[in-house]
Structure formats: structure tokens, C-alpha cells
Coordinates of C-alpha atoms in Angstrom, one line a residue:
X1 CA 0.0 0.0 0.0
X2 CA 3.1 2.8 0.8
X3 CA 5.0 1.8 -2.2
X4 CA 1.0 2.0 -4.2
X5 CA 0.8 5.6 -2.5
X6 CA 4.7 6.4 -3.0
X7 CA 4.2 5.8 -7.1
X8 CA 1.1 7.8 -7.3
X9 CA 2.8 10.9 -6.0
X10 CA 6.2 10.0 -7.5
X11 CA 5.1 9.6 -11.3
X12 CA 3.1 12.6 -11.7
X13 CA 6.1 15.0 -10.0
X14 CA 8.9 12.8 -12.5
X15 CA 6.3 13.8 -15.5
X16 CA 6.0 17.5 -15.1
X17 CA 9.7 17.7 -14.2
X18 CA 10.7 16.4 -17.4
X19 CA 7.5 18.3 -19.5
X20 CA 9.8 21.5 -17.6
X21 CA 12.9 20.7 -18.9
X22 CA 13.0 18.3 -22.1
X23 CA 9.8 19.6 -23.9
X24 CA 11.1 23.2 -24.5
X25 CA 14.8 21.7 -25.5
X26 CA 12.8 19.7 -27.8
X27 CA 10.6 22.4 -29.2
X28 CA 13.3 25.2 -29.6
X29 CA 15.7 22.5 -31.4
X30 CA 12.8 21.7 -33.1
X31 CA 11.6 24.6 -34.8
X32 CA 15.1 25.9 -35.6
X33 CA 15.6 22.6 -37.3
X34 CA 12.5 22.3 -39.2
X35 CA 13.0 26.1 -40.5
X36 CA 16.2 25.0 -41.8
X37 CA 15.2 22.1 -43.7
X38 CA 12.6 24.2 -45.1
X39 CA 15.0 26.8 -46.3
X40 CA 17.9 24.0 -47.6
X41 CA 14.9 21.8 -49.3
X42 CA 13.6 25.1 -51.2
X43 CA 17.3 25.5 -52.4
X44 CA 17.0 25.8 -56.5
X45 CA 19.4 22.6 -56.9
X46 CA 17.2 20.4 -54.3
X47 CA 13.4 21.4 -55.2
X48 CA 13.2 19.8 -58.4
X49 CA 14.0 16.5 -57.1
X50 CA 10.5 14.9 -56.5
X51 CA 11.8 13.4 -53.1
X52 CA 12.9 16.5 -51.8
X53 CA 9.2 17.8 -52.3
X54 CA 8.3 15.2 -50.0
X55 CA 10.7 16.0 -47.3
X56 CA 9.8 19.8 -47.6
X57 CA 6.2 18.7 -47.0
X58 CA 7.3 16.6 -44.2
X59 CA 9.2 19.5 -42.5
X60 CA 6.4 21.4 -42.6
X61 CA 4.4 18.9 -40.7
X62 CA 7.0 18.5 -38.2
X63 CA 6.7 22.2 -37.5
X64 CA 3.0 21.9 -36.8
X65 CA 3.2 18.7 -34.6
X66 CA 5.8 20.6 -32.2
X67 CA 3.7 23.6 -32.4
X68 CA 0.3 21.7 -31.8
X69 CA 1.7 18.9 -29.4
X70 CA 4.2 20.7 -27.0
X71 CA 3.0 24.3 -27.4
X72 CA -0.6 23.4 -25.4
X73 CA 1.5 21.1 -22.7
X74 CA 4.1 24.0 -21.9
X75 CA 1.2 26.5 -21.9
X76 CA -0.8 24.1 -18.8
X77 CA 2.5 24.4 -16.6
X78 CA 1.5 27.3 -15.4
X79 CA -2.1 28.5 -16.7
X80 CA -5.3 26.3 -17.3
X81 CA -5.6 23.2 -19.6
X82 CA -8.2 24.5 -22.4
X83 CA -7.9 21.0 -23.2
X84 CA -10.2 20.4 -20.9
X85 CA -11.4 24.6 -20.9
X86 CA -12.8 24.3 -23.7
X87 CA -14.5 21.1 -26.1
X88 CA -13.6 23.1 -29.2
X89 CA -10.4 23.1 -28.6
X90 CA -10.2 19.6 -26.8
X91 CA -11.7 18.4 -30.3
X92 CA -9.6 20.6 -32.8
X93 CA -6.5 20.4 -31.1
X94 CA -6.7 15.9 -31.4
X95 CA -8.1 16.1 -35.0
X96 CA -5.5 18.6 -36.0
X97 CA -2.5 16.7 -33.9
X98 CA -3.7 13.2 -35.1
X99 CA -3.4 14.6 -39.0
X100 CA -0.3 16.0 -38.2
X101 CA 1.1 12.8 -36.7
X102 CA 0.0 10.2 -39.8
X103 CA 1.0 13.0 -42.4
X104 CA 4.7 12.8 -42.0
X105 CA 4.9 9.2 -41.6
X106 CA 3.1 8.8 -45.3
X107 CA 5.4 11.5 -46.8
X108 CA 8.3 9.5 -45.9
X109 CA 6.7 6.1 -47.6
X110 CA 5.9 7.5 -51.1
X111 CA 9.4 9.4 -50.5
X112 CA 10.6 5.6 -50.4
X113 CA 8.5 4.8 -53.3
X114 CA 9.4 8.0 -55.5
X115 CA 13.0 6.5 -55.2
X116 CA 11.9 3.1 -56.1
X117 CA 10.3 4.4 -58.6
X118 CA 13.5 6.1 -59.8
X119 CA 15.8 3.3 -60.1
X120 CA 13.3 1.2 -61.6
X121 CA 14.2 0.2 -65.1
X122 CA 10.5 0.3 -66.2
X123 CA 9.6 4.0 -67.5
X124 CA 6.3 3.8 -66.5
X125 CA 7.2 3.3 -63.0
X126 CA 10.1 6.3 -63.3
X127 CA 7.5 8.2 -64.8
X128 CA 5.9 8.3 -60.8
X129 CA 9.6 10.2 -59.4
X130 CA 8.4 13.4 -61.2
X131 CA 7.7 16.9 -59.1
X132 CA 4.0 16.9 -60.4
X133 CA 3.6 13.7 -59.4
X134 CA 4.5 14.3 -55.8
X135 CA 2.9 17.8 -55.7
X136 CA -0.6 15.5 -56.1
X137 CA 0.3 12.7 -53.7
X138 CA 0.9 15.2 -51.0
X139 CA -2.3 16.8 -51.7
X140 CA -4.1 13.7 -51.6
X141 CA -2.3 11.8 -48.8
X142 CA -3.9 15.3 -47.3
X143 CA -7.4 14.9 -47.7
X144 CA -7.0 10.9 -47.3
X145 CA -6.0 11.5 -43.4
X146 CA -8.4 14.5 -42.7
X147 CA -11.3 12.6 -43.2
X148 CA -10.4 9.1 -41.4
X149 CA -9.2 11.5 -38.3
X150 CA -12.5 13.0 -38.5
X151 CA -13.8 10.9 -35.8
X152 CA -12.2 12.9 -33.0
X153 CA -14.2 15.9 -34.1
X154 CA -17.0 13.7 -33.3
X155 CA -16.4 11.2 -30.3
X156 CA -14.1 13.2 -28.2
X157 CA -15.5 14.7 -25.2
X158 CA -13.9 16.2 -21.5
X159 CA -14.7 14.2 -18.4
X160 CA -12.8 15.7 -15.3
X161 CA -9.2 16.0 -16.4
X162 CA -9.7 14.1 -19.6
X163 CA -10.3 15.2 -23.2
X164 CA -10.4 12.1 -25.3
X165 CA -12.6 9.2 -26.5
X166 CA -13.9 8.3 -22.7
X167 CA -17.5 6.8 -22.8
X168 CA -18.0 5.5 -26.5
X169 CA -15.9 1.7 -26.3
X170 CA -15.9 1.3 -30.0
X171 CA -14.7 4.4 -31.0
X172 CA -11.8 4.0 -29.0
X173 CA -11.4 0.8 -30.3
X174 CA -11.1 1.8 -33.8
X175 CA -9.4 4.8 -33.0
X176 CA -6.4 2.2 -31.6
X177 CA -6.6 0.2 -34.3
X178 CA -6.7 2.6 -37.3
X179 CA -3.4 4.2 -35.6
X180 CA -1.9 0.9 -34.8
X181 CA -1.9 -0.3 -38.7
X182 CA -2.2 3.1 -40.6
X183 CA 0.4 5.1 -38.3
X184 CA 2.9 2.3 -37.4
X185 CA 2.3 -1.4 -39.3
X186 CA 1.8 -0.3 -42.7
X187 CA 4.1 2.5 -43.3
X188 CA 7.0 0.3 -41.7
X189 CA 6.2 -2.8 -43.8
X190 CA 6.0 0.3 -47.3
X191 CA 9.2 1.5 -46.2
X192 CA 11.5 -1.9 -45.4
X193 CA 9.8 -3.3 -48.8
X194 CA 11.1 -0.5 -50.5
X195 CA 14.4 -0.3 -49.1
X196 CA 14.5 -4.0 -50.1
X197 CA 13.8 -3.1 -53.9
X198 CA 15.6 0.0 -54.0
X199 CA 18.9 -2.2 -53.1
X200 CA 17.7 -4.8 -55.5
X201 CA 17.6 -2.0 -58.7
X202 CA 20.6 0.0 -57.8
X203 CA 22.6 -3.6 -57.4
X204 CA 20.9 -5.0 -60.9
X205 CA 22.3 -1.6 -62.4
X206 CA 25.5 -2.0 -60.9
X207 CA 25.9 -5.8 -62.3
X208 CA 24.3 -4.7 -66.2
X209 CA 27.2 -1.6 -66.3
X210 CA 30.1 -4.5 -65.3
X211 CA 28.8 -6.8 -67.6
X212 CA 28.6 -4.1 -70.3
X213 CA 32.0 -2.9 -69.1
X214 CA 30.7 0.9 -68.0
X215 CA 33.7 1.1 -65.9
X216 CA 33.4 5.0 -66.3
X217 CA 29.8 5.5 -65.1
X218 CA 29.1 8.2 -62.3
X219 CA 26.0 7.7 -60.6
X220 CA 24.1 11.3 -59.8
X221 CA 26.0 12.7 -56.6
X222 CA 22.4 14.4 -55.9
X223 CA 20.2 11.0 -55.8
X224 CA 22.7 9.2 -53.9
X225 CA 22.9 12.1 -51.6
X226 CA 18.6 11.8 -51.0
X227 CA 18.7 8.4 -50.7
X228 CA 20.9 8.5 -47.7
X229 CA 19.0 11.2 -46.3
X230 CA 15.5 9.0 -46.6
X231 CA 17.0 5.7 -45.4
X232 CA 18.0 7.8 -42.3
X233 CA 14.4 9.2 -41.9
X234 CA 13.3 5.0 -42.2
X235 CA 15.7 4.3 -39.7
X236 CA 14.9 7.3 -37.2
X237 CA 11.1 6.4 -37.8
X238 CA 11.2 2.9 -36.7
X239 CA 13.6 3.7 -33.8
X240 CA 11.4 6.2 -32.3
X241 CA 7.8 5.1 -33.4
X242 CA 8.4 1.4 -31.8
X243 CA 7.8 3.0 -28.4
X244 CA 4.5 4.7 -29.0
X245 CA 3.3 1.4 -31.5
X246 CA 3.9 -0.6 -28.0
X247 CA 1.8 1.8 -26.1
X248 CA -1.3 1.9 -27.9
X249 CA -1.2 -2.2 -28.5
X250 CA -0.9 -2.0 -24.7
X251 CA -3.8 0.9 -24.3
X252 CA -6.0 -1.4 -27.0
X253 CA -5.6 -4.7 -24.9
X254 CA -6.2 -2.4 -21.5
X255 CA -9.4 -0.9 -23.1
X256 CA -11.4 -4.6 -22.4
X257 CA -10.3 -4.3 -18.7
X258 CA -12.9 -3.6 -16.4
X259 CA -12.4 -1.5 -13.2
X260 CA -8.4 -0.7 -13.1
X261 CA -7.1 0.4 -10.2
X262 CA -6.1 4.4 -9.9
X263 CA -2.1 2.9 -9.6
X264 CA -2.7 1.6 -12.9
X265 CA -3.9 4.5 -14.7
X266 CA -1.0 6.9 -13.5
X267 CA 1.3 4.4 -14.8
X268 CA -0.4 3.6 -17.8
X269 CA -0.3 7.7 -18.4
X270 CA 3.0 8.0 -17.4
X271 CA 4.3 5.0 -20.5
X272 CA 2.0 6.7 -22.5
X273 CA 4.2 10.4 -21.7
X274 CA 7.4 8.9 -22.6
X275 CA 6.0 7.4 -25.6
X276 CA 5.3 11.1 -26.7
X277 CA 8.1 12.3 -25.6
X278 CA 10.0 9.5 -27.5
X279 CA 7.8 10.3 -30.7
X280 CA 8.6 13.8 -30.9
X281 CA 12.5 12.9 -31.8
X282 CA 11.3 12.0 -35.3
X283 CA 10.6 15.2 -36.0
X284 CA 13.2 17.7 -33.5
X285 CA 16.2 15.5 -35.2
X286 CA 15.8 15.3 -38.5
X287 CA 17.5 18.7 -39.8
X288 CA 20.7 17.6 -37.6
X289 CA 21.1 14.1 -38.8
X290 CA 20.2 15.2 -42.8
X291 CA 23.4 17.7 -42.0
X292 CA 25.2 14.4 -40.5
X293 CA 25.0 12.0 -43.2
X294 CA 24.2 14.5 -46.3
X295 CA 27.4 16.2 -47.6
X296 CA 25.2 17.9 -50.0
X297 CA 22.8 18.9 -47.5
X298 CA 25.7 20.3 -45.7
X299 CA 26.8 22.3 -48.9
X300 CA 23.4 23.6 -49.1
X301 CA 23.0 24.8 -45.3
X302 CA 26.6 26.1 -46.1
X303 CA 25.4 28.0 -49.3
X304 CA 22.8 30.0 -47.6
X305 CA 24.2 30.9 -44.5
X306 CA 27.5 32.4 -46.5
X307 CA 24.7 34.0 -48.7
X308 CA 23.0 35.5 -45.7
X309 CA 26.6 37.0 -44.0
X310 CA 27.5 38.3 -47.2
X311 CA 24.7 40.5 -47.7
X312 CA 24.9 42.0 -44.5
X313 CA 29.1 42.6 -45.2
X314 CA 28.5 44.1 -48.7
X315 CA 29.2 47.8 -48.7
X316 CA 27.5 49.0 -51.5
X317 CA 28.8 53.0 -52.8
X318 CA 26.2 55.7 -53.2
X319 CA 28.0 58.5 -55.3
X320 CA 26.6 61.9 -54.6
X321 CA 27.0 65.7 -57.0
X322 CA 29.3 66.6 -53.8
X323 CA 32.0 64.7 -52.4
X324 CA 32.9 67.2 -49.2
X325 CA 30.7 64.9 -47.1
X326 CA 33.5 61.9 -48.3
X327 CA 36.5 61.1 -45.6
X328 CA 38.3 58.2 -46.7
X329 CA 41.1 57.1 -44.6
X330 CA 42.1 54.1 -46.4
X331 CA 42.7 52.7 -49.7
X332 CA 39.3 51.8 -51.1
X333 CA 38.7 48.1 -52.8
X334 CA 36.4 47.7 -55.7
X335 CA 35.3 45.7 -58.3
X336 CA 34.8 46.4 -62.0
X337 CA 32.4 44.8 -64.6
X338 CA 34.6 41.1 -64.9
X339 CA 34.8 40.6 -61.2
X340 CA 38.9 42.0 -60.8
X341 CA 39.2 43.8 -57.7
X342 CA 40.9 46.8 -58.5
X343 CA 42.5 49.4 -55.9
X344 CA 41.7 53.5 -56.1
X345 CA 44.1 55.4 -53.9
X346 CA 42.4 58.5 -52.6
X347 CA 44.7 61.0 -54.4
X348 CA 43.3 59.1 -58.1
X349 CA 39.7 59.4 -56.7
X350 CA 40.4 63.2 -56.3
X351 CA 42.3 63.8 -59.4
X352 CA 38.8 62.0 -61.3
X353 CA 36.4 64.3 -59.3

């Protein structure tokens, strides 16, 4: 019974220390990170590429799941839930988190098919690693997931310090399920499959260019370059969606027990916290490990951030009908038409004017 009490008060004081201290680490790192890949993936040389598409549209979905998952939680630290405020938001706030949460999973699938698709030697299948392509598949993966989330807009509902599915068994059956298979079975089993065939083409090609004695041939820097960077989103995915897959199998087997005891629930919340808190990585790491493993997405980052310091160093020369307002005290560096620096003393600048 004291060690019963002792993990009641225990859990719930471990939980808001580390909402406290992790959650705004992962929500500053976050952000920064998901602006980031934003700006590399709108980079002229990477936008074209249909997979890149994918991954912009995936860090834009990781910005709203940081925003819309750890921006209410920080906010009830210190002021009242609206969660459980207001049913609105208690109901906008799941359907909008939920879309957010299956949306970047499927981005990263049909990015794995869009580079099957590429090293496919069938041109009807490369024909599906085009930008227009993936512009529609986004779209539609879009309006797929916003109406099979739309149950939250209807069975969710606040009971005492609860906003979720409560009362209605089935609902929160399905809801389990449909999360179980569409957020962590299937796009797992579309991504391995693809990694699988993706090896299979680029090891086919490999063999046909031996036999034929293409000793010479340079694969595309750029398409090796995005297919490291997507099999470390597959990796990263599995790692940190395995935790939260466990949870809900556990929370959809708990569901058919009757009358659990109040020790049970505070642990069952608190596995379901680091679940979260677990899930969340997916999204705050992947501008760090894209610059780990991507040496172009390095040269990109690289590319705009010298672009960005040298605007704000370049001095550009406003000439003037008077020159008395002028005191130069050193020699002056400039540049004519071809790019040549050439040097004007300040006796040549006066002998001109």
C-alpha cells in the first residue's frame, strides 16, 4: 500500500519535471531545425528533385506537430488546460494533432516509393519520381487523413481532467486500431519493402554496367545524396515510433479491462508520456542528422548561410554631385564589370572628381 501511494505521488512530479525541462529543448531545437530544412529543401538545386518535395512537405508537418503537441503542454504548466477549458479546442486540437502525426509518416513512404520508382528500369514506373507527381500525392495523402481523423471531431469529449474518446468503447477501439496499422504497421512494412527493392535495382544496375564494361559511369551525386538522407528518416522512424506502437497495443488490450485500479492508470499515463516524448524525436532531429550523413545537404545549409553573412558585409557605394561629405582614410577596394578587384588610392579618386 506505501510503495501503491509512493508511485502515485512519484510519477506525476517525474512527469511534469521532465515536460519542464525536455519539452522546450525539444521544441526550440525543433523549430530551428524544421526552418532549416525548409530553407535547404527550397534551395534551387534540391526542389526539383521529386523526393525533396516530400521531405519539404514533411518539415512542414513537423513544424505543426511541435507547435500543436508541445506548445498546449508547456502553456498548462502554469495556466489552465483549455484541453479540458474548452471542447472546441479539446476536439480541434486531437483532429489537427492526429493529421499531423500520420501526415509525415506517409510523406516518408511515397518518399521511399518515389526513389523506387527512380531506379526502376521500367519507365512507366520512373514516370511516378516526377515533381507533379508528388505535388498531387501530397495533396491527396492530405485529404486521405483528414477525413479518417474526423472521428475525434466527433467522439471526443472532457470528463474531469480528460479530453479524449472516454464513454464511447468502439470508437476507442477503432481509433487504436486505425493508428496501430495506418500510423505504425503499414508504413513500416511500405518503407522496409522499398528499401529492399531499391537495393535490388541499384545492385541490378550495378551488375548490367560490369557486364557491359561501363567502368566510367558516375551515378548522380544528388540521388545518392537523397537516398541516404530518406534511409536515415526510415531508420529514425522505426527507432522512435516502436515505443509509442507498443503503447497503444498495450492501451488497446487495457481498453477490455474492467475497473483498473487508480495505480494503474498513473502508470499507464505516465508510458504513454514517454511514448510522446519519444515520438517527438522523429521530427526535432531530423535537420541535424540530414546535415550528419548529407554532404550535400551540408553544402546547401553552407550555401545559404555564407549568402545570408555576405549580404549584411557588402558595402554598397552611393555616389553623390558633392563629395565634401566623403573622408576616406584608407585605400578603397572595388570591383569592376569582370569581377577583378581593382585598388583607387584617394589622391586618383580626387584627381577624377
Amino acid at each position: 500500500m506505501l510503495m501503491s501511494t509512493s508511485s502515485n505521488n512519484t510519477l506525476p512530479i517525474v512527469q511534469r519535471t521532465l515536460t519542464l525541462y525536455i519539452y522546450p529543448i525539444w521544441l526550440i531545437f525543433g523549430i530551428i531545425g524544421c526552418l532549416l530544412n525548409l530553407i535547404v529543401f527550397s534551395r534551387p538545386q534540391l526542389r526539383t528533385t521529386s523526393c525533396c518535395i516530400y521531405f519539404f512537405a514533411a518539415s512542414v508537418d513537423h513544424l505543426m506537430t511541435l507547435i500543436i503537441g508541445i506548445g498546449p503542454v508547456l502553456y498548462t504548466l502554469n495556466n489552465p488546460d483549455p484541453q479540458i477549458q474548452s471542447l472546441l479546442f479539446c476536439k480541434l486540437r486531437g483532429y489537427i494533432f492526429q493529421i499531423c502525426l500520420m501526415l509525415s509518416r506517409w510523406f516518408v513512404a511515397f518518399a521511399c516509393i518515389d526513389r523506387f520508382a527512380l531506379t526502376s528500369d521500367k519507365i512507366n514506373l520512373r514516370n511516378f519520381a516526377k515533381p507533379k507527381m508528388a505535388y498531387r500525392i501530397i495533396i491527396i495523402i492530405i485529404i486521405f487523413w483528414s477525413i479518417i481523423c474526423s472521428h475525434r471531431l466527433i467522439f471526443y469529449e472532457i470528463k474531469g481532467n480528460l479530453c479524449g474518446i472516454i464513454n464511447n468503447m468502439a470508437a476507442a477501439l477503432y481509433h487504436s486500431v486505425y493508428v496501430i496499422i495506418g500510423a505504425g504497421i503499414f508504413p513500416a512494412i511500405m518503407m522496409t519493402i522499398c528499401a529492399y527493392f531499391i537495393h535490388r535495382n541499384l545492385a541490378h544496375k550495378h551488375q548490367r554496367r560490369i557486364r557491359l564494361s561501363l567502368g566510367d559511369y558516375q551515378r548522380n551525386p544528388l540521388d545518392q545524396q537523397v537516398l541516404k538522407i530518406l534511409l536515415v528518416q526510415v531508420i529514425c522512424y522505426i527507432i522512435f515510433t516502436i515505443p509509442q506502437l507498443c503503447n497503444l497495443v498495450f492501451n488497446t488490450i487495457s481498453i477490455t479491462i474492467p475497473n483498473r485500479s487508480n495505480e494503474q492508470l498513473i502508470i499507464e499515463a505516465f508510458v504513454a508520456f514517454l511514448a510522446e516524448l519519444m515520438l517527438y524525436l522523429f521530427p526535432v532531429t531530423s535537420f541535424y542528422l540530414y546535415t550528419l550523413t548529407s554532404r550535400t545537404f551540408r553544402k546547401e545549409s553552407m550555401k545559404f548561410f555564407r549568402s545570408r553573412i555576405g549580404r549584411k558585409n557588402r558595402i554598397i557605394p552611393v555616389i553623390g554631385g558633392a563629395t565634401d561629405g566623403y573622408h576616406l582614410e584608407h585605400q578603397k577596394t572595388t570591383t569592376n564589370v569582370c569581377g577583378s578587384p581593382v585598388k583607387i588610392s584617394v589622391m586618383e579618386i580626387k584627381q577624377k572628381l
